[in-house]
Tab-separated table of C-alpha atoms and ligand atoms in Angstrom:
chain	number	residue	atom	x	y	z
A	152	UNK	CA	-47.318	25.047	63.240
A	153	UNK	CA	-44.567	23.516	62.602
A	154	UNK	CA	-43.061	25.632	59.671
A	155	UNK	CA	-43.330	28.807	62.820
A	156	UNK	CA	-41.234	26.671	65.042
A	157	UNK	CA	-38.873	26.008	62.427
A	158	UNK	CA	-38.279	29.709	61.774
A	159	UNK	CA	-38.401	30.151	65.296
A	160	UNK	CA	-35.933	27.941	65.950
A	161	UNK	CA	-33.449	29.190	62.503
A	162	UNK	CA	-34.267	33.146	64.393
A	163	UNK	CA	-33.080	32.348	67.797
A	164	UNK	CA	-29.831	30.250	66.450
A	165	UNK	CA	-29.070	32.795	64.872
A	166	UNK	CA	-29.352	35.350	66.604
A	167	UNK	CA	-27.229	33.157	69.840
A	168	UNK	CA	-24.780	33.273	67.394
A	169	UNK	CA	-24.668	36.438	66.140
A	170	UNK	CA	-24.266	37.408	70.072
A	171	UNK	CA	-21.596	34.456	70.660
A	172	UNK	CA	-19.507	36.072	67.505
A	173	UNK	CA	-19.831	39.811	68.851
A	174	UNK	CA	-19.376	38.646	72.962
A	175	UNK	CA	-15.457	37.033	71.799
A	176	UNK	CA	-14.223	39.605	69.289
A	177	UNK	CA	-12.144	41.194	71.557
A	178	UNK	CA	-12.828	44.270	71.535
A	179	UNK	CA	-9.377	48.051	71.109
A	180	UNK	CA	-9.759	51.115	74.336
A	181	UNK	CA	-7.403	52.937	72.939
A	182	UNK	CA	-5.756	55.736	76.140
A	183	UNK	CA	-3.953	58.923	75.280
A	184	UNK	CA	-0.712	59.238	76.894
A	185	UNK	CA	-0.635	63.612	76.095
A	186	UNK	CA	2.991	64.700	76.576
A	187	UNK	CA	2.843	69.330	77.312
A	188	UNK	CA	6.345	70.018	78.801
A	189	UNK	CA	8.103	67.245	79.616
A	190	UNK	CA	4.542	66.033	81.960
A	191	UNK	CA	2.658	63.349	81.643
A	192	UNK	CA	-2.019	63.888	81.789
A	193	UNK	CA	-3.469	61.454	83.871
A	194	UNK	CA	-7.600	61.921	84.399
A	195	UNK	CA	-8.871	60.144	87.665
A	196	UNK	CA	-11.799	58.074	86.806
A	197	UNK	CA	-14.979	58.631	87.763
A	198	UNK	CA	-16.955	55.043	87.261
A	199	UNK	CA	-17.370	52.357	87.968
A	200	UNK	CA	-16.825	52.194	91.838
A	201	UNK	CA	-14.534	49.955	92.043
A	202	UNK	CA	-11.397	52.056	90.369
A	203	UNK	CA	-13.201	55.540	91.072
A	204	UNK	CA	-10.913	57.906	91.511
A	205	UNK	CA	-7.884	55.462	90.331
A	206	UNK	CA	-5.384	57.460	87.656
A	207	UNK	CA	-5.748	56.036	84.270
A	208	UNK	CA	-4.412	57.642	81.059
A	209	UNK	CA	-7.359	59.223	79.109
A	210	UNK	CA	-10.021	57.319	76.412
A	211	UNK	CA	-11.947	54.620	75.449
A	212	UNK	CA	-13.882	52.150	73.309
A	213	UNK	CA	-12.892	52.201	69.828
A	214	UNK	CA	-16.572	51.624	67.849
A	215	UNK	CA	-16.326	50.261	64.632
A	216	UNK	CA	-15.269	52.130	61.139
A	217	UNK	CA	-12.719	53.739	63.025
A	218	UNK	CA	-9.205	54.178	63.759
A	219	UNK	CA	-6.810	53.645	66.543
A	220	UNK	CA	-6.545	57.811	65.937
A	221	UNK	CA	-9.571	58.658	65.010
A	222	UNK	CA	-11.351	56.540	68.726
A	223	UNK	CA	-9.530	58.706	70.677
A	224	UNK	CA	-9.839	62.287	68.959
A	225	UNK	CA	-13.042	61.355	69.255
A	226	UNK	CA	-13.003	59.993	72.978
A	227	UNK	CA	-10.099	63.220	73.952
A	228	UNK	CA	-12.846	65.581	72.117
A	229	UNK	CA	-15.594	63.249	74.491
A	230	UNK	CA	-13.635	63.537	78.058
A	231	UNK	CA	-11.474	65.962	78.296
A	232	UNK	CA	-12.976	69.322	75.317
A	233	UNK	CA	-9.392	69.285	73.634
A	234	UNK	CA	-7.682	68.225	70.631
A	235	UNK	CA	-4.799	66.203	70.043
A	236	UNK	CA	-2.415	64.819	67.782
A	237	UNK	CA	-2.112	61.541	67.418
A	238	UNK	CA	1.855	59.905	67.975
A	239	UNK	CA	3.264	56.215	67.476
A	240	UNK	CA	1.893	53.596	70.733
A	241	UNK	CA	3.701	53.588	74.194
A	242	UNK	CA	4.466	50.493	75.830
A	243	UNK	CA	3.011	47.048	75.335
A	244	UNK	CA	-0.832	46.285	74.475
A	245	UNK	CA	-2.705	45.189	77.743
A	246	UNK	CA	-5.544	42.944	77.762
A	247	UNK	CA	-7.925	43.382	79.946
A	248	UNK	CA	-9.114	40.593	82.555
A	249	UNK	CA	-12.962	41.145	80.735
A	250	UNK	CA	-11.270	40.786	77.385
A	251	UNK	CA	-11.114	43.984	76.197
A	252	UNK	CA	-7.446	44.676	74.170
A	253	UNK	CA	-5.569	48.652	75.766
A	254	UNK	CA	-3.555	49.624	73.632
A	255	UNK	CA	-1.603	53.288	75.243
A	256	UNK	CA	-1.044	56.344	72.463
A	257	UNK	CA	2.111	58.634	72.563
A	258	UNK	CA	-0.625	62.684	71.568
A	259	UNK	CA	0.388	65.808	72.128
A	260	UNK	CA	-2.873	69.238	72.337
A	261	UNK	CA	-3.595	70.423	69.603
A	262	UNK	CA	-5.868	73.559	70.392
A	263	UNK	CA	-8.700	74.002	73.686
A	264	UNK	CA	-6.983	73.484	77.594
A	265	UNK	CA	-8.027	69.887	79.132
A	266	UNK	CA	-10.945	70.077	81.655
A	267	UNK	CA	-11.864	66.688	83.402
A	268	UNK	CA	-15.265	66.929	81.399
A	269	UNK	CA	-16.156	63.160	81.966
A	270	UNK	CA	-14.213	61.676	84.965
A	271	UNK	CA	-13.366	63.117	88.225
A	272	UNK	CA	-10.202	65.686	88.373
A	273	UNK	CA	-6.425	64.881	86.043
A	274	UNK	CA	-2.691	66.373	86.919
A	275	UNK	CA	-0.059	66.320	84.663
A	276	UNK	CA	3.108	64.576	86.021
A	277	UNK	CA	5.852	64.332	86.001
A	278	UNK	CA	8.237	61.781	85.690
A	279	UNK	CA	10.081	61.703	89.153
A	280	UNK	CA	5.527	62.615	90.418
A	281	UNK	CA	4.414	59.788	88.698
A	282	UNK	CA	7.692	57.799	89.727
A	283	UNK	CA	6.151	58.355	93.187
A	284	UNK	CA	2.457	57.649	92.153
A	285	UNK	CA	1.462	54.738	94.314
A	286	UNK	CA	0.249	52.359	91.335
A	287	UNK	CA	-3.129	51.238	94.005
A	288	UNK	CA	-4.081	54.988	92.755
A	289	UNK	CA	-3.752	54.009	88.870
A	290	UNK	CA	-5.905	51.604	86.918
A	291	UNK	CA	-4.328	47.316	87.448
A	292	UNK	CA	-4.846	47.860	83.350
A	293	UNK	CA	-2.798	51.213	83.169
A	294	UNK	CA	-0.416	50.720	86.256
A	295	UNK	CA	2.545	48.177	83.289
A	296	UNK	CA	2.398	51.659	80.483
A	297	UNK	CA	4.205	53.615	84.277
A	298	UNK	CA	7.707	52.488	83.500
A	299	UNK	CA	7.096	53.682	80.222
A	300	UNK	CA	6.107	56.832	80.438
A	301	UNK	CA	8.984	58.077	82.892
A	302	UNK	CA	10.942	57.716	80.176
A	303	UNK	CA	9.358	59.268	77.138
A	304	UNK	CA	9.050	61.852	80.532
A	305	UNK	CA	12.854	61.712	80.842
A	306	UNK	CA	13.587	62.222	77.612
A	307	UNK	CA	10.955	65.086	76.990
B	1486	C5P	O1	-14.040	54.741	79.828
B	1486	C5P	P1	-14.317	53.342	79.090
B	1486	C5P	O2	-15.667	53.277	80.316
B	1486	C5P	O3	-15.047	54.194	78.530
B	1486	C5P	O4	-13.349	52.196	79.260
B	1486	C5P	C1	-13.444	50.488	78.690
B	1486	C5P	C2	-12.617	49.937	79.873
B	1486	C5P	O5	-11.101	50.142	79.673
B	1486	C5P	C3	-13.413	50.433	81.251
B	1486	C5P	O6	-13.853	48.684	81.677
B	1486	C5P	C4	-11.926	50.406	81.137
B	1486	C5P	O7	-11.303	50.034	83.044
B	1486	C5P	C5	-10.858	50.379	81.066
B	1486	C5P	N1	-9.354	51.429	80.148
B	1486	C5P	C6	-8.883	51.538	81.608
B	1486	C5P	N2	-7.625	51.394	80.889
B	1486	C5P	C7	-7.866	53.177	80.305
B	1486	C5P	C8	-9.345	53.780	79.569
B	1486	C5P	C9	-9.571	52.525	79.777
B	1486	C5P	O8	-8.128	50.307	82.180
B	1486	C5P	N3	-6.658	54.320	80.718
């Protein structure tokens, strides 16, 4: 019995340590500023309830073994049904209250026409339209990126 108890304890503590390590590791989220014809594509989140209807740069979590660029290309294919070419970072990384680290990248369309496959809606915004956007209508983590997005569009 002592052997089984010891084995059980060992398995339980290892599982707990493993879970702890996973929880502690910051997870990366990547988001795409797809720029086309002087406008950037924003998508309206469908979930969770507190973010539903708010605008974001489309993207998602980086899975193990992926680079930021491969994750972003996959997420945009899944969410918008389009192929993109990922360019350099835009804005500073943002620490999400739940521990996620968010990174925005500039991107351009390679093929396909984006469609809101997983979002409520999507819309192309000019710099002026972005400046007029109410920040309450933008997901909190993405708000800091808006000024730099406007600057990129002004140069585009
Ligand atoms: O889109 P998805 O649910 O995979 O995103 C994972 C997390 O990253 C969510 O907590 C979401 O709120 C956050 N996120 C964000 N801004 C984005 C994309 C995702 O805050 N542009």
